XYZ file of C-alpha atoms in Angstrom:
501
model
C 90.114 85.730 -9.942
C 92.202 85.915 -7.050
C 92.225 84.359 -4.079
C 93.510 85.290 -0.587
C 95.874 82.926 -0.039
C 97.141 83.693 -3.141
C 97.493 87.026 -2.256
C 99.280 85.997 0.998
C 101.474 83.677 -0.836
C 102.925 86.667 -3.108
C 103.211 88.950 -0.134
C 105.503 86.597 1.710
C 107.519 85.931 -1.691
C 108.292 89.642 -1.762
C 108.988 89.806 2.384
C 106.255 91.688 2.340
C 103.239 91.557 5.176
C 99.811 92.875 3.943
C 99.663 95.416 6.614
C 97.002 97.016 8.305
C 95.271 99.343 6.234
C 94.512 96.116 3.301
C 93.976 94.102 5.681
C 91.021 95.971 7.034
C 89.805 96.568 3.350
C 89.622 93.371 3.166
C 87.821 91.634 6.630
C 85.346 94.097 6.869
C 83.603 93.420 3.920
C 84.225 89.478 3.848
C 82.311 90.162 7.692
C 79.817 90.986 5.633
C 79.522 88.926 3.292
C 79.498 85.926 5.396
C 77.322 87.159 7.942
C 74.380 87.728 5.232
C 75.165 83.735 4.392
C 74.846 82.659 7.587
C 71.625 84.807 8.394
C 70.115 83.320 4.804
C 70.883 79.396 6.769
C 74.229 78.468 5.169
C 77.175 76.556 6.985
C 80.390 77.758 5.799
C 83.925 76.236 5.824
C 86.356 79.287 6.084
C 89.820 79.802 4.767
C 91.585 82.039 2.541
C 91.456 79.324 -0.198
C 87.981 80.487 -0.891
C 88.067 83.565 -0.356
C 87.688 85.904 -3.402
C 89.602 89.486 -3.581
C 89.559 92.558 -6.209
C 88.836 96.150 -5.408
C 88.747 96.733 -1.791
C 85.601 96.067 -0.566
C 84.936 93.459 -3.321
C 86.324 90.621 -0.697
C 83.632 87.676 -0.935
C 83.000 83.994 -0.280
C 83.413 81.698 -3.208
C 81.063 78.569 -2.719
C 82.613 76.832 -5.957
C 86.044 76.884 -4.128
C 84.841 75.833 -0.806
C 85.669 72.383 0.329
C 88.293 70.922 3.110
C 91.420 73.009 2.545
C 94.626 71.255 1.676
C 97.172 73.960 2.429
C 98.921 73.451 6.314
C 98.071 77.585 6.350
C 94.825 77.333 5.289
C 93.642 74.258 7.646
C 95.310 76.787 10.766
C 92.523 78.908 9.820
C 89.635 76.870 10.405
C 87.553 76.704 13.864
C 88.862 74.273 16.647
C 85.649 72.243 16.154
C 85.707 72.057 12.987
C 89.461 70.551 13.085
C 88.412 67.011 12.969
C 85.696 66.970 10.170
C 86.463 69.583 8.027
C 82.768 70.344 7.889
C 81.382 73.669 7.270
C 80.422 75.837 10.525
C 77.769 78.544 12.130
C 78.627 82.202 12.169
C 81.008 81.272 15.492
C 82.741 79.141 13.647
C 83.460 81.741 11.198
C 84.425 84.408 13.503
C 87.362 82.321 14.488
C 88.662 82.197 10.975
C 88.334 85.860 9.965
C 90.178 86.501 13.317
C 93.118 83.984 12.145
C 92.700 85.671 8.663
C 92.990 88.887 10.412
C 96.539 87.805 12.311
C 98.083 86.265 9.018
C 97.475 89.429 7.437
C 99.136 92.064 9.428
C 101.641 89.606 10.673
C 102.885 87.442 7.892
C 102.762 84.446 10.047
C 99.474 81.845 10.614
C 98.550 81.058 14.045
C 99.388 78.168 16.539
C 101.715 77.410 19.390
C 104.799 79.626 19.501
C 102.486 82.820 17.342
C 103.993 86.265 18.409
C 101.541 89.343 19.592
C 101.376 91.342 16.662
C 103.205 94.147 18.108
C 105.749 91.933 18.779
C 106.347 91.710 14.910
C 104.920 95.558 13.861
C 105.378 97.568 16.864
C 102.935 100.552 15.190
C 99.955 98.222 15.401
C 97.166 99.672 17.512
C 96.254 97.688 20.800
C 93.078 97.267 19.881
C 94.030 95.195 17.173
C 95.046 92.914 19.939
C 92.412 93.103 22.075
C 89.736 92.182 18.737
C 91.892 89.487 17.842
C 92.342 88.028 21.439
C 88.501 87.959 21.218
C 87.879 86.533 18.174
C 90.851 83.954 18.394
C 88.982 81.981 21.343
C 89.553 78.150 20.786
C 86.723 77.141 23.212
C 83.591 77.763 21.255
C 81.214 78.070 24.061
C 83.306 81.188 25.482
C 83.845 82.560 21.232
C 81.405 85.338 20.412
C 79.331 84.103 16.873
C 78.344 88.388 16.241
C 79.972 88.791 12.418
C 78.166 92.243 12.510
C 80.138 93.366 15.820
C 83.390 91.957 14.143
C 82.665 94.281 11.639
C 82.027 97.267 13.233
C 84.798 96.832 15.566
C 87.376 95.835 12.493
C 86.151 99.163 10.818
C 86.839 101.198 14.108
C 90.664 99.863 14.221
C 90.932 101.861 10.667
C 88.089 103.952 9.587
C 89.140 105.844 6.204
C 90.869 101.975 5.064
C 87.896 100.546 4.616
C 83.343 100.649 3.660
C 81.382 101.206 6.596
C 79.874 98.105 7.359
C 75.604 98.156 8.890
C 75.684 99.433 12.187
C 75.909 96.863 14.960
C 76.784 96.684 18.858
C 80.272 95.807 19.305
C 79.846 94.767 23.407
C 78.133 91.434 21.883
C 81.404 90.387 21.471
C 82.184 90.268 25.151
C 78.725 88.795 26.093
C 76.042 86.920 24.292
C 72.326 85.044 25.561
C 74.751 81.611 24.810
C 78.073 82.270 25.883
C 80.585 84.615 27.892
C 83.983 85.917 26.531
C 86.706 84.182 28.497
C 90.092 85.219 26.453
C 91.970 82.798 28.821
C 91.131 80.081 25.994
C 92.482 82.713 23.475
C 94.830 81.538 20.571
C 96.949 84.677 21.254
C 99.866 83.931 24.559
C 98.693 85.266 27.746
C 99.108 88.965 27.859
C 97.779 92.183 29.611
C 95.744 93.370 26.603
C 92.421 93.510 28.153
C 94.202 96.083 30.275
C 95.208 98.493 27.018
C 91.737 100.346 25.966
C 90.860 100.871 22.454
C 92.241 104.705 22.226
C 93.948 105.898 18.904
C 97.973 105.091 19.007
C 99.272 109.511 20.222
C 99.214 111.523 17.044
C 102.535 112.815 15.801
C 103.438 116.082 15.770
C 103.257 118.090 12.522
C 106.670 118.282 11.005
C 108.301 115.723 13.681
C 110.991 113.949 12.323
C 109.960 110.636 12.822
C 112.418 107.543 11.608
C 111.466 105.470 8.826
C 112.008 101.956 9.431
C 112.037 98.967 6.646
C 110.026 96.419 8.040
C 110.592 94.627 5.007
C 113.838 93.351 5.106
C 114.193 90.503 7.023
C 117.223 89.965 9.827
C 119.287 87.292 8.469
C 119.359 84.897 11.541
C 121.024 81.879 12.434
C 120.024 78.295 12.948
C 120.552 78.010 16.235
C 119.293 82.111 17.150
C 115.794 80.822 15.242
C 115.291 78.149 17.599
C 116.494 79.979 20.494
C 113.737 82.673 19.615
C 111.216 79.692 19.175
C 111.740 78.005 22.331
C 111.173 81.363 24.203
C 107.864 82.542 22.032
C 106.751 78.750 22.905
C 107.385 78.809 26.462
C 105.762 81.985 26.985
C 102.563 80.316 27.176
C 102.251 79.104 30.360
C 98.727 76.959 29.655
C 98.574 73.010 30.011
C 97.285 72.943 26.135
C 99.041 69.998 24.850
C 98.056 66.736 24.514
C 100.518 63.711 23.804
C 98.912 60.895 21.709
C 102.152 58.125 23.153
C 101.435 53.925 23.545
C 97.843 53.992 23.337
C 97.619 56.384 26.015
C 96.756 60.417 26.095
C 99.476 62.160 28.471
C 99.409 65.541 29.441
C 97.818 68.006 29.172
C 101.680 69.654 29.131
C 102.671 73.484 28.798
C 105.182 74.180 26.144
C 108.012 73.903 28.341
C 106.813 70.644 29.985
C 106.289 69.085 26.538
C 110.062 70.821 25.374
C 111.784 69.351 28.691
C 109.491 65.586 27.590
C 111.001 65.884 23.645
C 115.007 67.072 25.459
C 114.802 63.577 27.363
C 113.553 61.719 24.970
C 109.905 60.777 26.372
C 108.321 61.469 23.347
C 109.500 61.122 19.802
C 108.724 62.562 16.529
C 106.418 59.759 15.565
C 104.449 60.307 19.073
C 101.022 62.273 18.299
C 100.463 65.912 19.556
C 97.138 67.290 19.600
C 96.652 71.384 20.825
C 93.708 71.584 22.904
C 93.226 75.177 22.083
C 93.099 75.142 18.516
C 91.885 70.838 18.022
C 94.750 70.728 15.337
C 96.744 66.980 15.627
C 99.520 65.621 14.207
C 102.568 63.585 14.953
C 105.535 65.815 17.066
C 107.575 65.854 13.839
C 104.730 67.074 11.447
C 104.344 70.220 13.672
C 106.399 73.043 12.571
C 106.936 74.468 15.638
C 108.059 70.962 17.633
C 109.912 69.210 14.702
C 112.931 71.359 15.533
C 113.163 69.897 18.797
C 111.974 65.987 18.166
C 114.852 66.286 15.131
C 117.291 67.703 17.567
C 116.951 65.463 20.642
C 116.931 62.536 17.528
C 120.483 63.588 16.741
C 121.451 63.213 20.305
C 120.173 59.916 20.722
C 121.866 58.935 17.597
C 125.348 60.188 18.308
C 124.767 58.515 21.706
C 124.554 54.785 20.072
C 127.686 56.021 17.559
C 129.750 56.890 20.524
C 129.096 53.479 22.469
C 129.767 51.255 19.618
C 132.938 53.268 19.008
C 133.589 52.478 23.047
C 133.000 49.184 22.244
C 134.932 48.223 19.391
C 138.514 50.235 21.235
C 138.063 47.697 24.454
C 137.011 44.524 21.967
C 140.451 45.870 20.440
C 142.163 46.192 23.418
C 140.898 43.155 24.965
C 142.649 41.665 21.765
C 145.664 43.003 22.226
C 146.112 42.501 25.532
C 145.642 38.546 24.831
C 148.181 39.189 21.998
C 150.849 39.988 24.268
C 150.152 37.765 27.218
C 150.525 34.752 24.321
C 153.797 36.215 23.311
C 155.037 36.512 26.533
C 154.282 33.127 26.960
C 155.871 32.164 23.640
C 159.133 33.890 24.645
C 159.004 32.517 27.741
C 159.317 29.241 26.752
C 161.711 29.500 24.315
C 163.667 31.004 26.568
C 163.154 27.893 29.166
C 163.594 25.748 26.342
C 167.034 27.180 25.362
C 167.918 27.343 28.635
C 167.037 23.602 29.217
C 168.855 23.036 25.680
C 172.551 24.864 27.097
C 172.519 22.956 30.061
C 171.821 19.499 28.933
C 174.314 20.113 25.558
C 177.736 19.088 26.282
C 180.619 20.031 24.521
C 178.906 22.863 22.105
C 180.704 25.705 23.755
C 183.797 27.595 22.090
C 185.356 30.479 23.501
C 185.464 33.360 21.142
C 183.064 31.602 18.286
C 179.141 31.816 18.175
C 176.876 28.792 18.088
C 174.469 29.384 15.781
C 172.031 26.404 15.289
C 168.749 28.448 14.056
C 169.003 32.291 13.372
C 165.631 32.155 14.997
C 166.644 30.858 18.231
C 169.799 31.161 21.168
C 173.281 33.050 20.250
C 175.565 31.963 22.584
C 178.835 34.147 23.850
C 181.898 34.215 25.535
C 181.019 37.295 27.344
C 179.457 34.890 30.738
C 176.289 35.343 29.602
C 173.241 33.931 27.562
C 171.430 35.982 25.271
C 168.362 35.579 23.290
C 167.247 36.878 20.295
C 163.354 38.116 20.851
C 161.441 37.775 18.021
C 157.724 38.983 17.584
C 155.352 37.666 15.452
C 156.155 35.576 11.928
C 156.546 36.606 8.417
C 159.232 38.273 6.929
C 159.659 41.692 5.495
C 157.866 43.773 3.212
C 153.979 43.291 2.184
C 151.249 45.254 2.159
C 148.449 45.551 5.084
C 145.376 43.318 4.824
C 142.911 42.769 6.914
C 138.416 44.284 6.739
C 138.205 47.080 4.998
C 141.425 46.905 3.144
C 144.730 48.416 3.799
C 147.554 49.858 1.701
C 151.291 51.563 2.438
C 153.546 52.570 -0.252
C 157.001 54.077 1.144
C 158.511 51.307 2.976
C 158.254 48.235 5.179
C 154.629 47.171 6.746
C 153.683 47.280 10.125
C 153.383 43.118 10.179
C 157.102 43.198 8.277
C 158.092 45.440 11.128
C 156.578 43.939 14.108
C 158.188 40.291 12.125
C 161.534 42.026 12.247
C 161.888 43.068 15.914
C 164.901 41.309 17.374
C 165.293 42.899 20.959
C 168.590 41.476 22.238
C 168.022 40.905 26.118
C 171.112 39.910 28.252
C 170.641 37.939 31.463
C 172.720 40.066 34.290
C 173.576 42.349 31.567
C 172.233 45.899 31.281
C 168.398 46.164 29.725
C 168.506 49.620 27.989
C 165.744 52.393 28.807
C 162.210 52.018 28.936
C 160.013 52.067 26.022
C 157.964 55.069 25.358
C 154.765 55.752 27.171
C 151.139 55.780 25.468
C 151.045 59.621 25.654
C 154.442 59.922 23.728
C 153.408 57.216 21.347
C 149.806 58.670 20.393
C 150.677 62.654 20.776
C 151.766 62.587 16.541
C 148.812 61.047 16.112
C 146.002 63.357 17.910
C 145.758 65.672 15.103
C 143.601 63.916 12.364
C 142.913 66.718 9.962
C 145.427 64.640 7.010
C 142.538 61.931 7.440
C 140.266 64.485 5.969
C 142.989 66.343 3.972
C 143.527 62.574 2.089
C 139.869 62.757 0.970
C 138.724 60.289 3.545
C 134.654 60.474 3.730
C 133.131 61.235 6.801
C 131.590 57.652 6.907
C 134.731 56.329 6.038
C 136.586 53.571 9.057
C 140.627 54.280 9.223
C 142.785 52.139 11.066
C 146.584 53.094 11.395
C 149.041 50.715 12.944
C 152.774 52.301 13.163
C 155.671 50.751 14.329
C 157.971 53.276 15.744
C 161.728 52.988 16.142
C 164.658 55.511 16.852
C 162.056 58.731 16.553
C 160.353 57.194 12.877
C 157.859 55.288 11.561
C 159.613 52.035 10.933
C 156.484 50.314 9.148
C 153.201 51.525 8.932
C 149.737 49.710 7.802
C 146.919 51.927 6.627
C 143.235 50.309 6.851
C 139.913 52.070 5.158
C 136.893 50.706 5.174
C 135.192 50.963 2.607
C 138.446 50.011 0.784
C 140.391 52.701 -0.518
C 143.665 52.212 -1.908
C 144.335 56.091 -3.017
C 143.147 57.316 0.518
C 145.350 54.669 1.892
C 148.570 55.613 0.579
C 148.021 59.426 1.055
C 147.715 58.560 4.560
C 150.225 56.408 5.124
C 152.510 58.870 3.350
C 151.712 61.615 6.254
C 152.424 59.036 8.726
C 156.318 58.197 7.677
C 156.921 61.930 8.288
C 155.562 62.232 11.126
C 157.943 62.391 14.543
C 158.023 60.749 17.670
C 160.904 60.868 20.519
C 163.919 59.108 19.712
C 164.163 55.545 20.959
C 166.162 52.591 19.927
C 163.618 50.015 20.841
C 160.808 49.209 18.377
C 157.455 50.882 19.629
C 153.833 49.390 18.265
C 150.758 51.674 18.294
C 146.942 51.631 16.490
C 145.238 54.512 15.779
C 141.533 54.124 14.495
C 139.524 56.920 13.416
């Protein structure tokens, strides 16, 4: 015994649609079928879950398989009204679902917001196929005709020889019944000029014309972002106010696809946020709906990489606030060893040799015979080599350390005396340094914190200090291995620079 949506389920395994001519087999009988049920008293809870299929014409409700369907597909298929309670339905009811049936069928796709015309997806397909299904597809069930007989007939016009002529019927109680009117403005199917098209035969072909065969098959391999492209325009090509947003307690909207698109893009509404479709009663949260998740995920990213680009913001100015402090202190340091020395030379008596050097601390004041004073400066403490500490770890492996470096720098400054060149400027000092592919290149996760600090002297990397966080000694050395051969314009004062990535 198999099902429909079994059937439906092997067909779109293969990339196959059921097509036309099968699909008629199929509805027109399962019309009747279902009409004789509801003319005997029975409610019925339609979907292709219970729906039985053999020979064509054998197509049949299955009572011992009926129940509230579990299948996304197969809940699509049920009556607005019926949306909520999952109860069985009157013959109305049930016209709506053989109509969705009907659409799934020849165009491989279940209904809801963003569904294509069907001769969007097989251009061959009659326009009266259309025009039925724009009729039976009516979400409002007081403008729905509830005439399973005139379903038939009509089905069976579409494509006589494809299927068993159902009892004869009158196919204009489908426009207009004692309880209701047709109004295919509440129609499942986008807005489109099909009660225009009549219900003619598509032109006959010519005996003997060579006519094209096209495989309609074989899907078009398409891209992410072409998919979604092609989503948002089938979506906003329903111009109706038929959503409703379920947000803080409160119901807002109703919103048209692009309102509710434009709502998702600045972040009004969220994935979590409830979405109910007015036209077909179906209700879930924005991210549970196939056609909206895209979106809600999308404008979720942006958020995201929003709050990753201002803590990244925040942490270079916490670091530059830092090192601005750093340098203002040393200034002040030098400056008052400076005073001090000077203070020192004056009040000293008797200390000064022509053509020898007073040395009392290597640390401290040289004094010459050249007229002048000099003074050693000396940044930051420590001594030589050592490896980089600090969060995260750090590691270097070819030579001295950034700290042993920055320890080391003895700028010789003469009063009156010449003062050399200026040091480099940031853009000279961070140009090696723009191109970060050897972070990745030295296996460096994507998650993965690097800090670099370089000391730069006479065109090379004089001492360099690698930090990963998460600790990683290998990735560490690798990258501070790329960094000693790296180049920067010659310059024979020492130059400092950090680098985080």
């Amino acid at each position: 015994m198999t099902t429909l949506r079994q059937l439906f389920d092997q067909r779109a395994r293969d990339g196959r649609r059921l097509g036309l001519d099968d699909a008629i087999a199929i509805v027109v009988p399962l019309c009747v079928d279902v009409k004789a049920r509801h003319d005997r008293g029975e409610a019925i809870l339609l979907h292709p879950s219970c729906i039985v299929v053999g020979q064509p014409g054998l197509a049949r409700y299955e009572p011992s398989l009926a129940g509230a369907p579990s299948a996304p597909h197969d809940r699509a298929v049920v009556a607005p009204e019926l949306q909520r309670t999952m109860q069985p339905g009157n013959a109305r009811a049930s016209v709506f679902s053989i109509g969705a049936i009907l659409y799934e069928a020849v165009t491989g796709t279940h209904i809801g917001p963003g569904m294509r015309h069907p001769k969007e997806v097989d251009p061959s397909l009659p326009d009266a196929l259309e025009v039925l299904l724009s009729k039976a597809l009516v979400g409002d069930p007081t403008h729905r005709p509830d005439d399973l007989g005139a379903l038939a007939q009509a089905m069976h016009h579409i494509a006589p020889m494809k299927s068993i002529p159902p009892p004869d019927a009158d196919v204009s109680r489908l426009d207009k019944g004692s309880d209701f009117e047709l109004d295919v403005k509440f129609s499942m199917l986008p807005p489109h000029e099909i009660e225009s098209r009549g219900s003619a035969p598509p032109p006959s072909i010519p005996r003997g014309a060579n006519v094209p065969v096209i495989d309609r098959t074989a899907p078009r391999a398409l891209d992410a972002t072409t998919q979604l492209a092609q989503l948002k325009q089938r979506l906003e090509a329903d111009p109706r106010p038929r959503y409703v947003v379920h947000k803080d307690r409160m119901d807002h909207g109703p919103f048209t696809a692009v309102e509710l698109l434009q709502q998702i893009a600045s972040h009004q509404f969220v994935g979590t946020d409830g979405l109910r479709d007015e036209l077909s009663g179906q209700s879930n949260n924005i991210a549970e709906w196939e056609e909206f998740a895209p979106f809600a995920e999308s404008a979720k990213l942006t958020r995201e990489i929003a709050v990753e680009k201002k803590e990244v913001q925040k942490a270079a100015r916490a670091e530059l606030r830092g090192g601005i402090v750093k340098y203002i202190v040393g200034g002040l340091v030098f400056v008052g060893l400076l005073s001090g020395g000077l203070l020192w030379m004056l009040t000293r008596k008797g200390s000064r040799t022509e053509g020898a050097t007073v040395v009392d601390d290597p640390s401290a004041l040289d004094l010459t015979t050249d007229g002048g004073l000099s003074a050693k400066k000396k940044l930051g403490g420590g001594g030589g080599g050592g490896g980089g500490g600090g969060k995260g770890g750090g590691a270097f492996s070819y030579g001295m350390s950034y700290e042993a470096a920055l320890a080391s720098n003895n700028q010789e400054i003469s009063m009156g005396g010449p003062q050399g060149g200026p040091d480099l400027s940031n853009a000279q000092l961070s140009a090696p340094m723009r191109n970060a592919t050897f972070i990745s290149g030295c296996g460096a996760p994507d998650d993965m914190k690097v800090t670099v600090r370089v000391a730069v002297k006479m065109g090379r990397a004089a001492g360099v200090t690698v930090i990963t966080n998460p600790p990683s000694p290998g990735v560490a050395a690798c990258i501070d291995r790329h960094v000693r051969g790296l180049g920067w314009p010659a310059h024979p004062k020492m130059d400092f620079i950090t680098t985080s990535y």
